[in-house]
Structure formats: C-alpha cells, structure tokens
Coordinates of C-alpha atoms in Angstrom, one line a residue:
X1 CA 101.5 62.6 136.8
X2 CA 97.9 62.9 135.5
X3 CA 96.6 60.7 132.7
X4 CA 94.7 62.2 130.4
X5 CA 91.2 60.2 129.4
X6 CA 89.6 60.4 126.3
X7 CA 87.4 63.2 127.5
X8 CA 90.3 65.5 127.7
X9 CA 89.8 68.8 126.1
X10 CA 91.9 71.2 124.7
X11 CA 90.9 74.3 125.2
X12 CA 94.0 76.7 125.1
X13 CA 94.5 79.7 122.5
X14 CA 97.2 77.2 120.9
X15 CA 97.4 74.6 120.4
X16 CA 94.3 73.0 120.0
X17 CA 92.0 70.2 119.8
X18 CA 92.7 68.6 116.0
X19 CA 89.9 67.2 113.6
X20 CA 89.8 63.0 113.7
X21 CA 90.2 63.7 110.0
X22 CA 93.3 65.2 110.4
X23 CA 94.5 63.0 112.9
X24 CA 94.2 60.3 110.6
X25 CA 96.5 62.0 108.1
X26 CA 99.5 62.7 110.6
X27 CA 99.2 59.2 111.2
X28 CA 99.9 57.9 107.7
X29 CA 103.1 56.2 106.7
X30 CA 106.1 58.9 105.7
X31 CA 106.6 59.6 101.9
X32 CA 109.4 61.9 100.5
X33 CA 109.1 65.7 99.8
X34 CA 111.0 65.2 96.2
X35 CA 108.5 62.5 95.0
X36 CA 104.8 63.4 92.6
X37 CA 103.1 62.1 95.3
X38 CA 104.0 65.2 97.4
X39 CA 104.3 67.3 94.5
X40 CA 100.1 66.8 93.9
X41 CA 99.6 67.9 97.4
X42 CA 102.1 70.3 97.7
X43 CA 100.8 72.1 94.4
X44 CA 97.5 71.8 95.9
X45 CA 97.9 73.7 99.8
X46 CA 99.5 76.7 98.1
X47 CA 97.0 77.0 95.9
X48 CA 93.9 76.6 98.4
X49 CA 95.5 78.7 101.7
X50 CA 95.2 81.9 99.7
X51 CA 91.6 80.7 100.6
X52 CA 91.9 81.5 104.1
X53 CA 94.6 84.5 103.7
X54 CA 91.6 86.1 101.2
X55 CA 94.5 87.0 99.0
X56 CA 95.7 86.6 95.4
X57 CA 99.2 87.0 96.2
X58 CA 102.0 83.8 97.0
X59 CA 101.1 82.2 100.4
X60 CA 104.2 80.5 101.8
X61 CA 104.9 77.3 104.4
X62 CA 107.8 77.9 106.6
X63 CA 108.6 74.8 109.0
X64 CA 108.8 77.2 111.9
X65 CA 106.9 78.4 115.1
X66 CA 104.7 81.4 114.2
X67 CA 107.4 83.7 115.6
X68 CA 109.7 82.1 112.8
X69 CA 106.8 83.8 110.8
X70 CA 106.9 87.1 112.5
X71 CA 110.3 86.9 112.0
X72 CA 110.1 86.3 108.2
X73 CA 108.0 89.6 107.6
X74 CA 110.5 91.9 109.2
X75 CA 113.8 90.2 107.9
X76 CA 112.5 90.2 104.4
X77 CA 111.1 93.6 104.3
X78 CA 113.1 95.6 106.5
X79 CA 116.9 97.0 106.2
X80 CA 119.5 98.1 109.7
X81 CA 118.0 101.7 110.3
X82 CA 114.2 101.2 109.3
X83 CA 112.2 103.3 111.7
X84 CA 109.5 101.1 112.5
X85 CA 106.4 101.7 114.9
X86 CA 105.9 98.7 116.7
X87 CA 102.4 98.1 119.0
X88 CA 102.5 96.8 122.2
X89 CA 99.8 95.8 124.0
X90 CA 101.0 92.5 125.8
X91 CA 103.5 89.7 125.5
X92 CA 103.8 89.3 121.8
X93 CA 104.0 92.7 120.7
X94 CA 107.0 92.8 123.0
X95 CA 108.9 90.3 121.3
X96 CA 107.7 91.8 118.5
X97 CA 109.3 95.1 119.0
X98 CA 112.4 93.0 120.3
X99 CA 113.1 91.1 116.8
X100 CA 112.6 93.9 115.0
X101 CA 115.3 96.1 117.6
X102 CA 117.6 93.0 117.2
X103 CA 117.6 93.4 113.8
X104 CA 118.6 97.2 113.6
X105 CA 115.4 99.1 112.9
X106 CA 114.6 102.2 114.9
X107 CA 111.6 101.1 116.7
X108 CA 109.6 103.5 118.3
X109 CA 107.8 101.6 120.3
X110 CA 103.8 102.4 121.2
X111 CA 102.6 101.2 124.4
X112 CA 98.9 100.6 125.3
X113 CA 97.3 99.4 128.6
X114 CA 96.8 95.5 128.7
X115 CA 93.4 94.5 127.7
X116 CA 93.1 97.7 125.8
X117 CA 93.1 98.2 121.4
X118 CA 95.4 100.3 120.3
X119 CA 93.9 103.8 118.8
X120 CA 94.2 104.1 115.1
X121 CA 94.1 107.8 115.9
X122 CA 97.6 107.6 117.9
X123 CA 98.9 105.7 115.1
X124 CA 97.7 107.8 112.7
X125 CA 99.6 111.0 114.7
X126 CA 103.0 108.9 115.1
X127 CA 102.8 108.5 111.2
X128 CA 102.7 112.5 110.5
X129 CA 105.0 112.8 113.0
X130 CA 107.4 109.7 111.2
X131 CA 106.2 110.1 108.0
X132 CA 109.2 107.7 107.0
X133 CA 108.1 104.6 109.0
X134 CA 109.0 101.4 106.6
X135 CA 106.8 99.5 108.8
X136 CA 103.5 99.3 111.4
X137 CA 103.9 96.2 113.7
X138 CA 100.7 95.0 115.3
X139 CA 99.0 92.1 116.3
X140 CA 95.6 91.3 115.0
X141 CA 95.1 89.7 118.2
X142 CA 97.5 89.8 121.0
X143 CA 97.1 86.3 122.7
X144 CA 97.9 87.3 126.3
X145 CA 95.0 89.6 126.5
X146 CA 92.4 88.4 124.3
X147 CA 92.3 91.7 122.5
X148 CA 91.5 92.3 118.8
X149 CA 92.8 95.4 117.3
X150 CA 91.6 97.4 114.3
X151 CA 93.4 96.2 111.8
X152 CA 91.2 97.2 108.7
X153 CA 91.8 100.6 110.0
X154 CA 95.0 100.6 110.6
X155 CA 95.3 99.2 107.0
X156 CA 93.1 102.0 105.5
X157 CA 95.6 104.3 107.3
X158 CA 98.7 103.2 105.9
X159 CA 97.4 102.9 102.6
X160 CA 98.0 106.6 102.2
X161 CA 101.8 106.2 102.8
X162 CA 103.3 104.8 100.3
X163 CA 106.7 103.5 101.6
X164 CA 104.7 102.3 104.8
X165 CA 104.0 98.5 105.1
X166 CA 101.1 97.2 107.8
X167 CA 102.8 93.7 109.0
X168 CA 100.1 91.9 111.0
X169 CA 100.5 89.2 113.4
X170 CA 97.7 87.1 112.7
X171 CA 98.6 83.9 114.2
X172 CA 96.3 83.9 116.9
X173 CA 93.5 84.8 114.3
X174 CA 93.4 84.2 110.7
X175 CA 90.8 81.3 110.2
X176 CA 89.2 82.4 113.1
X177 CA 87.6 86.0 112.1
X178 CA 87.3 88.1 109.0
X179 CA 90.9 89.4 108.1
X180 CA 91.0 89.8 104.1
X181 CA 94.4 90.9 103.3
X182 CA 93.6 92.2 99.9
X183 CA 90.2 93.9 100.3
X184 CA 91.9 95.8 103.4
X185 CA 95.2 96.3 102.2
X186 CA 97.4 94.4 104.9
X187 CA 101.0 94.6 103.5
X188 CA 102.6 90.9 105.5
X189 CA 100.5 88.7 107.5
X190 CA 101.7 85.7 109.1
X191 CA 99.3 82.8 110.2
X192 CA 100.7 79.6 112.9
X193 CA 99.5 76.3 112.5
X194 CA 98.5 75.4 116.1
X195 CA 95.8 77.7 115.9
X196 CA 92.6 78.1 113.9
X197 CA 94.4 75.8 111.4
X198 CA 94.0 73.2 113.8
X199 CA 97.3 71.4 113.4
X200 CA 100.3 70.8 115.5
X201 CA 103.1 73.4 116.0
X202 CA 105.7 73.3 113.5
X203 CA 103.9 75.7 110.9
X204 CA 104.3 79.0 110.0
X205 CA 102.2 80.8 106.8
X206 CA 103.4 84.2 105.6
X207 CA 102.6 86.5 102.4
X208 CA 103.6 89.3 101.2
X209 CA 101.3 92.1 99.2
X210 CA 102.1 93.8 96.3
X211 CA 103.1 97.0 98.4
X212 CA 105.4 94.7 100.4
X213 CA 107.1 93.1 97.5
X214 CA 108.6 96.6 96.4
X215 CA 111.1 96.4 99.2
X216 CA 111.8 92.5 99.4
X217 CA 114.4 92.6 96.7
X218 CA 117.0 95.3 98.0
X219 CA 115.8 94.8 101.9
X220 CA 119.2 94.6 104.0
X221 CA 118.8 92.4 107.2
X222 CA 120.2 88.9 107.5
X223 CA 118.0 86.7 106.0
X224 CA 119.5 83.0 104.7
X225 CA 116.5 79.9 105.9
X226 CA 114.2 82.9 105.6
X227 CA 114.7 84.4 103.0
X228 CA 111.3 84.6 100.7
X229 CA 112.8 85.0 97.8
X230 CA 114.2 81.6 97.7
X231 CA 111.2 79.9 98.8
X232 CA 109.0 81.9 95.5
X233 CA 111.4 80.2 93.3
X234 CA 111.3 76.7 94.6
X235 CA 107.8 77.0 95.0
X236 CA 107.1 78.1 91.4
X237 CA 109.3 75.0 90.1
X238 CA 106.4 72.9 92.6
X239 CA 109.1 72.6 95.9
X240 CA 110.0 74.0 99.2
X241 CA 113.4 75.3 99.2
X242 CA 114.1 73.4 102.1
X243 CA 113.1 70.0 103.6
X244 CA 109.1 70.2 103.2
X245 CA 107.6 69.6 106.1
X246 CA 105.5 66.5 104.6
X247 CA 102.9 65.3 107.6
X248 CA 102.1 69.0 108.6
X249 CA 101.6 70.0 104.7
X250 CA 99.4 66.9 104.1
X251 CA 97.6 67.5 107.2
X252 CA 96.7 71.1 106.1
X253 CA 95.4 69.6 103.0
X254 CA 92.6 67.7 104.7
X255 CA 92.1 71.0 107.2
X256 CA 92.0 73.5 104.1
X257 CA 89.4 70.4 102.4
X258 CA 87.3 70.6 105.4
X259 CA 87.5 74.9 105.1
X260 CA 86.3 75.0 101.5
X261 CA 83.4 72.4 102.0
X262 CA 81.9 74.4 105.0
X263 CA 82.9 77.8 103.7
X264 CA 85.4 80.3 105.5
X265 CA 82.0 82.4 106.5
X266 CA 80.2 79.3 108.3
X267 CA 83.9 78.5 110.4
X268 CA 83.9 82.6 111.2
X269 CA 80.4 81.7 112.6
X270 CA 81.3 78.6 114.4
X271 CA 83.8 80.1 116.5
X272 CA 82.1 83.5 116.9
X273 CA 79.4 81.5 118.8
X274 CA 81.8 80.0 120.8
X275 CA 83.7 83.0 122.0
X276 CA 80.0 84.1 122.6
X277 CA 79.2 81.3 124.6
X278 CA 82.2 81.6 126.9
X279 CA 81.5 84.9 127.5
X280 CA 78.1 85.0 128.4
X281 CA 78.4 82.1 131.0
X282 CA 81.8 83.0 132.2
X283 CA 80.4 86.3 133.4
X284 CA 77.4 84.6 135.0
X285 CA 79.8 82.6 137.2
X286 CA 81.2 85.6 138.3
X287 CA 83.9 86.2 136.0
X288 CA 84.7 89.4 133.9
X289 CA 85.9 90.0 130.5
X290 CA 89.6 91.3 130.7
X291 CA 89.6 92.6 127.1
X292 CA 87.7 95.5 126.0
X293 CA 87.8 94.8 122.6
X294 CA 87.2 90.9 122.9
X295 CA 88.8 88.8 120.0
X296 CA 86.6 85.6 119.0
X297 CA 89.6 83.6 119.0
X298 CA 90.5 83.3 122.5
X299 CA 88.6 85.4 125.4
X300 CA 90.5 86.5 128.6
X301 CA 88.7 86.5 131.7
X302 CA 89.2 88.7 135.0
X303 CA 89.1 86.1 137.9
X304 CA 86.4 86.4 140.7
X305 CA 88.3 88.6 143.4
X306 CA 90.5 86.6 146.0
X307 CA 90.9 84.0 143.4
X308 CA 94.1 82.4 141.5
X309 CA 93.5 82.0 138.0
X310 CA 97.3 79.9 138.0
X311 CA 95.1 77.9 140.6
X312 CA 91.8 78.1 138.8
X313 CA 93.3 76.3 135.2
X314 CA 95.3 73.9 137.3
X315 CA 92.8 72.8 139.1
X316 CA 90.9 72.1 135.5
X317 CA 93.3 70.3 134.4
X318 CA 94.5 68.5 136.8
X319 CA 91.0 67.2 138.0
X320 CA 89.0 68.0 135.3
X321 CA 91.4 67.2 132.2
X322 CA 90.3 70.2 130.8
X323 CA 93.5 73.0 129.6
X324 CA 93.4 76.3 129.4
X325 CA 95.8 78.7 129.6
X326 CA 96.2 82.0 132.4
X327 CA 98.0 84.9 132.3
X328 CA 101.2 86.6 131.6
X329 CA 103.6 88.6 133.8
X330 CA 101.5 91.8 135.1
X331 CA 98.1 89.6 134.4
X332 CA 99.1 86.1 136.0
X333 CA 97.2 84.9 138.5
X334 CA 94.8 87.3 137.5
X335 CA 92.8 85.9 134.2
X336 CA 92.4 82.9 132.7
X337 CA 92.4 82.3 128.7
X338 CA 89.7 80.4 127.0
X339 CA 90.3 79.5 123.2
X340 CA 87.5 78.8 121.0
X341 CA 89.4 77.6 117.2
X342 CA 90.2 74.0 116.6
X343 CA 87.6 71.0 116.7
X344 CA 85.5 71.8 120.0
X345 CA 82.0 70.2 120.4
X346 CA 79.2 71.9 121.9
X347 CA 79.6 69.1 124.8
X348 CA 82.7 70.8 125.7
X349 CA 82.1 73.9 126.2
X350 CA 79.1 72.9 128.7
X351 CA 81.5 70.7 130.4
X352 CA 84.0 73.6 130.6
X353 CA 81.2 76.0 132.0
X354 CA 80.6 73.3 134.8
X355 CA 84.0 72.5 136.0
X356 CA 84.4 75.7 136.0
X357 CA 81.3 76.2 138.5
X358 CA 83.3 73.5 140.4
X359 CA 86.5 74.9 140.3
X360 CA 85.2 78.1 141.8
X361 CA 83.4 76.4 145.0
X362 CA 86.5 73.9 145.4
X363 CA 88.2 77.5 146.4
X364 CA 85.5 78.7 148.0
X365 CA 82.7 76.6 149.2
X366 CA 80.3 79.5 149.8
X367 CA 81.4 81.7 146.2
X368 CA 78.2 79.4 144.8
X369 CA 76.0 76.4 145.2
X370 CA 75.8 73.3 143.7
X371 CA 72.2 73.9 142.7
X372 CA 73.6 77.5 140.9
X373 CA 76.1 75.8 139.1
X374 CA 73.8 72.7 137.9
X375 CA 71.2 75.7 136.8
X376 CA 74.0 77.3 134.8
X377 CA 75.1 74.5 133.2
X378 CA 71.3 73.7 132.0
X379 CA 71.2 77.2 130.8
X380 CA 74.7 76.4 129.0
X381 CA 73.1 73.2 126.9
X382 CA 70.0 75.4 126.1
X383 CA 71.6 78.4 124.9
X384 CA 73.7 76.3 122.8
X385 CA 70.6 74.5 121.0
X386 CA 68.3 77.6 120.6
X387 CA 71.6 79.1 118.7
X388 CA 73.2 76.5 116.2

C-alpha cells in the first residue's frame, strides 16, 4: 500500500487539497452545538455564505453529501406528478433525473452528447411544448465531463414562466466561477463542501429564491431530515434543527474568513488561471480537451490515442503521489480529470505537468523525450510567473 509523503497532492474535482488554516480548525478540541460558543459561529457562517451564493435569501447547512443537497431542492419544492425537465449530460445529471423519478415527478428527461452544453434553445422549445414544467434540473457543471452549462441563460429563460423553478447543481462550482443566484434568477442551488469550499465531505449548502419559496409550503414529496422548513426555524432561533455539524461549520468559518479577505472576484481569478494552466500544457503533451464548453473548476482531458487514462492517474498516484481522477462509464479509460479549487500552489501544478510528461513515456518510451518534457515543464514555471 503506498504511503503518501508530504508532497502528495490532491488534485481531484473533490475532494481537495484543504487550507493549513483550516486544518488547524478541524483539529481543535470538540465543543457542543447547544453552547454560545457555537452559537457565535453558527450566527456568523449563515450570515457570511450568502457571500459566496451572491444571494440575499436563507443559505442553509445540511450534514449531508452534496447529493443530500440535490436531494433537498427537489423534495422541498416538488409534489408526486411534477413534470420536470431534467438535463443530462453525464453521471450526475443521471442521478439527477433518477431522484427526481424516485420521487414521483414526470421527468422528461433531455439527453446531450458527453462533453457537450446543453442548448438553451432546446430547453427553451421543451418549455412551450411543457409549458407546466414545475422544475428545470441542470448542472452548472457536470463533474464527469468538465462541462459548464449556461446557466444564466437558462435562468433568463425560466424567468418568463412563472410556476417554473431553475434548480442548479452547483456543487462542483459555486466558489469556483461567477454564479450569482439573485442577479441571474437561479430559483435552488446547492453547493458541497469537498469542493471549492475546500473542506471535507460531510457538507451540503442549499437556498431557495423567492420564486422557489412559493411552492415549499404546500410541496407534497416525503421530506422529514430534509425538510427546509424546519431547518428556517431553528436557524432563525440561532440552531440547526438537527445535530450541527460542529468541526465542518467552524471549519467553514475560517474558509468563508479567508473568501472575504481576498475577495470572491480574486478566488474566481485564482482558479481561472489554473484551469488555464492545465489546459494549455495538457494539450502540449499531447492531450485534448474533452469538454467543449470547459468549466474552470475541473478540466477533462481526451487521452493521447492508445493510452489508458485508468492507467495514466494510477500511475500518478501510485508513483507520483499525485490524485486525480478519470472517467466515467462511456468515457473511462478514455480522459482524465484535473481539478483546480481547493489550496493548490503554483509548485504543483508544474509538478503535475511533469509527472505527467513521465507518465506518458513510462507507457510509451518513444510518445516524447526526456529533454521535451524537461522543456515543458520550464515553459510550465514561466508561464506561471509572467501570469500571477
């Protein structure tokens, strides 16, 4: 079993590498969720988070996995016999369209290609067709492709039905791009915390727009441990309505600290020239971008031909302690997935650049020399201090 050093770097869509600041948090002695203590801090992380969400409305902390979160938006918004149009472009928006299925609505669900965004204009034409869709399911991005959709106009779209919600899986991007749920009228939108909020799984963040709200109160599917309506009214008395969650919460607190003092638009920035990085270099050792509509959180690249990207992101981590992720079902073995959220120095990404060069050869001795991939790399470390 391989032993990871501490030059081991975590470079998956999620989880991710986490701030020494907020290690240092998850490492302090337990205190009770019913105490002031927690109360302070508590009060403090709803208030902030609507930072990152870009909203005025309630932002609320479920002790789930984001698909806990996905779930939340549909149970509390949806009744048995909703039509809803669920996009699927990959392994998400499947399961997705599933919970949504499982809980009675009539999904009509609308397939596009892998790698591909949906078209606003097909959405628009299932909306005049359905013009009694309750809801619009789509990813903001869909992790196993690396694809960002248009979600501010798929919201400008909606916006003209007004029994119509736009619920948005953000989870693999909010903190890591521009998606302002009031200035662009996204009705639910559900963030994870292994992602951009660069904490450990266990998290998920949902709210609810004004829109949305509308329908929460008489909404009919099962809904107990989720059920929002709860949650508003222990968090207005200053609680969760169940067990809080207390190292992830006071965790966040020191991640949405660290937001506020740079500024959401300088972390957009940060991981834009990331994702930039990666796929400028990636390309140049003979890689291709999978996704035509790249996302900045995580970029999916199409493996050299005759090459195993299961093998590739083994080999990386295995000999290079490096983790990435690769593909899903009709794209394993095909692509690998780089993500560029959480705390990733510049020494990193060189590093990943490299033994990826490496990688490569080890598979093919003659794909490139050692002398190409050194050159690379220089070029890598260059790049990365003429653009700061």
């Amino acid at each position: 079993m391989t032993t990871f050093q501490d030059d081991y770097s975590l470079l998956a869509p999620g989880p991710v590498n986490i701030h020494p600041e907020v290690r240092k948090a998850l490492a302090l002695p337990m205190i009770h969720h019913r105490t002031p203590e927690f109360d302070k801090i508590l009060k403090k992380v709803l208030a902030d988070i609507k930072v990152v969400f870009q909203t005025e409305q309630d932002v609320f902390l479920l002790t789930s996995t984001g698909s806990g979160g996905m779930e939340a938006l549909l149970v509390n918004t949806l009744s048995p016999g909703d039509k809803v149009i669920a996009v699927v472009s990959g392994k998400f928006g499947e399961r997705w369209a599933d919970m949504a299925q499982y809980f009675g609505a009539n999904v009509i669900t609308h397939n596009v290609a892998w790698g591909e965004a949906v078209k606003v204009s097909d959405i628009d034409d299932l909306l005049k067709q359905n013009p009694d869709t309750r809801a619009v399911l789509c990813q903001a991005c869909e992790t196993s492709t690396g694809v960002a959709h248009p979600i501010e106009a798929l919201a400008a779209l909606t916006k003209n039905y007004p029994d119509t919600l736009l619920l948005v899986d953000a989870i693999t991007a909010l903190g890591a791009y521009p998606l302002p749920m009031d200035a662009w009228g996204i009705d639910g939108l559900v963030a994870g915390s292994q992602k951009a909020f660069m904490l450990p799984t266990g998290m998920a963040f949902v709210s609810f727009s004004k829109k949305a709200w509308k329908f929460i109160p008489d909404a009919k599917c099962s809904r107990y441990y989720l059920d929002i309506r709860k949650e508003k009214k222990a968090n207005s008395n200053g609680e969760t309505f169940f067990s809080s969650n207390v190292a992830i919460i006071r965790a966040l607190d020191v991640v949405l600290s660290l937001i506020t003092k740079q500024g959401l638009e300088k972390l957009f920035h940060d991981i834009h020239r990331r994702a930039e990085f990666t796929r400028h270099f990636a390309q140049k050792l003979g890689f291709t971008l999978y996704a035509h509509s790249p996302s900045d959180s995580v970029t999916a690249l199409t493996v050299p031909p005759q090459m195993d990207g299961q093998k590739i992101r083994l080999h990386l981590e295995e000999i290079h302690n490096i983790t990435i992720m690769g593909g899903q079902d009709q794209a394993k073995g095909k692509i690998i997935r780089v993500g560029h959220m959480g705390y990733i120095q510049d020494f990193e990404m060189v590093r990943l650049i490299e033994c990826l060069g490496h990688t490569l050869r080890h598979f093919d001795p003659d794909f490139m020399s050692l002398e190409h991939i050194s050159n690379i790399a220089t070029e890598a470390k260059n790049w990365l201090e003429q653009n700061p």
